[in-house]
Amino acid sequence: MKFDYNIEVNSFLNKIYEHKVYEIAYENNLYNIDAKVLKDRFDLLKNTKIYLGSDMHEFIVNLIPKDKDGYYFRCEIANYHNYSFPRLYDYKGDPIKNTNYNRYGVQLWESHMNELLIEDIESKFNQADFIDFIDNNLLNIVDKINEYIKSRRDKEKIVIKFEDKNEILDIVKSLILNGSLDLSYAEFLIDMDKLRDEMIKFSTPFHMYNEFDKLEDDTLYCLDNFCKYNSLDLFDALINEKGFKLINGVGLVKE
């Protein structure tokens, strides 16, 4: 398969600009809007400063074609930068059975080509082109914006199901331990001062290992020994401090 590298880079940039539109729309709660309403928000989107940070690197790499197409795409990156590339396929596109390249060497080459692609995209990424993208495409992606926001809200929704309020503490502990709730909820449950006091008794060198490290490494122990809530108090705290709502037949819900 043959790729035109410059065309592909511009295509990647448009996909990045589109993703930035989704993020801005999400952050400004532009949900379930139609084209007419969205048109009134052009200035909001166009005046939002955008950046291409390291958080977008994985997004960019995921845009690269997979398998054989990914190989040929990276060969185009190599050609563009006058780099050599491993010969993995013959002129018919069939895999070469006996190559001089091991898998580790190919992975290093792939990683290097990924880095070159990111550098090329970073050099062309700019606010003016983002504004042009909005002018030319925004009204055509209204449905996609709504789909993105709905999908993201669904993923971020937290539901704590329970039948009896007295079960809530054990349920929340289980959700933390299985990864359904992130570690910030463990920190919310734990009396960090008491945990630190215990560590001081054992002469823990805090410049090397502190109470937050202990919480991450031994979460179950910390939850069992330093929790500052019983179930009923936790129920109130989740509503008053964490923004959960009680929905009958569902449980505690945070959107």
PDB file of N, CA and C in Angstrom, residues 24 28 30 37-49 127 130-131 134-135 138:
ATOM      1  N   ILE A  24     -13.726  20.479  23.737  1.00  0.00           N
ATOM      2  CA  ILE A  24     -14.219  21.806  24.112  1.00  0.00           C
ATOM      3  C   ILE A  24     -15.738  21.771  24.306  1.00  0.00           C
ATOM      4  N   ASN A  28     -17.738  22.520  27.855  1.00  0.00           N
ATOM      5  CA  ASN A  28     -18.708  23.621  27.920  1.00  0.00           C
ATOM      6  C   ASN A  28     -20.153  23.129  27.864  1.00  0.00           C
ATOM      7  N   LEU A  30     -21.907  21.480  25.706  1.00  0.00           N
ATOM      8  CA  LEU A  30     -22.661  21.709  24.475  1.00  0.00           C
ATOM      9  C   LEU A  30     -23.246  20.378  24.016  1.00  0.00           C
ATOM     10  N   VAL A  37     -28.119  26.042  16.959  1.00  0.00           N
ATOM     11  CA  VAL A  37     -27.572  26.460  18.250  1.00  0.00           C
ATOM     12  C   VAL A  37     -26.055  26.431  18.211  1.00  0.00           C
ATOM     13  N   LEU A  38     -25.499  25.389  17.605  1.00  0.00           N
ATOM     14  CA  LEU A  38     -24.048  25.270  17.557  1.00  0.00           C
ATOM     15  C   LEU A  38     -23.424  26.417  16.780  1.00  0.00           C
ATOM     16  N   LYS A  39     -24.102  26.866  15.743  1.00  0.00           N
ATOM     17  CA  LYS A  39     -23.561  27.965  14.936  1.00  0.00           C
ATOM     18  C   LYS A  39     -23.373  29.214  15.788  1.00  0.00           C
ATOM     19  N   ASP A  40     -24.265  29.395  16.777  1.00  0.00           N
ATOM     20  CA  ASP A  40     -24.146  30.550  17.674  1.00  0.00           C
ATOM     21  C   ASP A  40     -22.945  30.427  18.612  1.00  0.00           C
ATOM     22  N   ARG A  41     -22.374  29.219  18.700  1.00  0.00           N
ATOM     23  CA  ARG A  41     -21.239  29.006  19.596  1.00  0.00           C
ATOM     24  C   ARG A  41     -19.914  28.935  18.858  1.00  0.00           C
ATOM     25  N   PHE A  42     -19.888  29.310  17.587  1.00  0.00           N
ATOM     26  CA  PHE A  42     -18.647  29.291  16.813  1.00  0.00           C
ATOM     27  C   PHE A  42     -17.537  30.064  17.519  1.00  0.00           C
ATOM     28  N   ASP A  43     -17.873  31.249  18.017  1.00  0.00           N
ATOM     29  CA  ASP A  43     -16.851  32.096  18.634  1.00  0.00           C
ATOM     30  C   ASP A  43     -16.264  31.446  19.874  1.00  0.00           C
ATOM     31  N   LEU A  44     -17.101  30.777  20.667  1.00  0.00           N
ATOM     32  CA  LEU A  44     -16.601  30.079  21.847  1.00  0.00           C
ATOM     33  C   LEU A  44     -15.556  29.050  21.457  1.00  0.00           C
ATOM     34  N   LEU A  45     -15.856  28.262  20.434  1.00  0.00           N
ATOM     35  CA  LEU A  45     -14.936  27.215  20.001  1.00  0.00           C
ATOM     36  C   LEU A  45     -13.672  27.812  19.381  1.00  0.00           C
ATOM     37  N   LYS A  46     -13.845  28.814  18.552  1.00  0.00           N
ATOM     38  CA  LYS A  46     -12.705  29.388  17.830  1.00  0.00           C
ATOM     39  C   LYS A  46     -11.779  30.187  18.740  1.00  0.00           C
ATOM     40  N   ASN A  47     -12.318  30.718  19.825  1.00  0.00           N
ATOM     41  CA  ASN A  47     -11.497  31.530  20.730  1.00  0.00           C
ATOM     42  C   ASN A  47     -10.861  30.720  21.847  1.00  0.00           C
ATOM     43  N   THR A  48     -11.152  29.423  21.886  1.00  0.00           N
ATOM     44  CA  THR A  48     -10.533  28.559  22.887  1.00  0.00           C
ATOM     45  C   THR A  48      -9.138  28.174  22.429  1.00  0.00           C
ATOM     46  N   LYS A  49      -8.131  28.507  23.225  1.00  0.00           N
ATOM     47  CA  LYS A  49      -6.760  28.177  22.876  1.00  0.00           C
ATOM     48  C   LYS A  49      -6.551  26.670  22.995  1.00  0.00           C
ATOM     49  N   GLN A 127      -3.232  27.183  15.788  1.00  0.00           N
ATOM     50  CA  GLN A 127      -4.565  27.719  16.089  1.00  0.00           C
ATOM     51  C   GLN A 127      -5.301  28.136  14.823  1.00  0.00           C
ATOM     52  N   PHE A 130      -6.886  25.279  13.131  1.00  0.00           N
ATOM     53  CA  PHE A 130      -8.007  24.809  13.944  1.00  0.00           C
ATOM     54  C   PHE A 130      -9.254  25.647  13.657  1.00  0.00           C
ATOM     55  N   ILE A 131      -9.077  26.952  13.559  1.00  0.00           N
ATOM     56  CA  ILE A 131     -10.201  27.840  13.260  1.00  0.00           C
ATOM     57  C   ILE A 131     -10.749  27.542  11.858  1.00  0.00           C
ATOM     58  N   ILE A 134     -12.905  24.500  12.008  1.00  0.00           N
ATOM     59  CA  ILE A 134     -14.232  24.807  12.553  1.00  0.00           C
ATOM     60  C   ILE A 134     -15.115  25.440  11.480  1.00  0.00           C
ATOM     61  N   ASP A 135     -14.579  26.422  10.758  1.00  0.00           N
ATOM     62  CA  ASP A 135     -15.363  27.108   9.725  1.00  0.00           C
ATOM     63  C   ASP A 135     -15.856  26.148   8.647  1.00  0.00           C
ATOM     64  N   LEU A 138     -17.613  22.282  11.135  1.00  0.00           N
ATOM     65  CA  LEU A 138     -18.335  22.167  12.408  1.00  0.00           C
ATOM     66  C   LEU A 138     -19.781  21.701  12.250  1.00  0.00           C
TER      67      LEU A 138
END
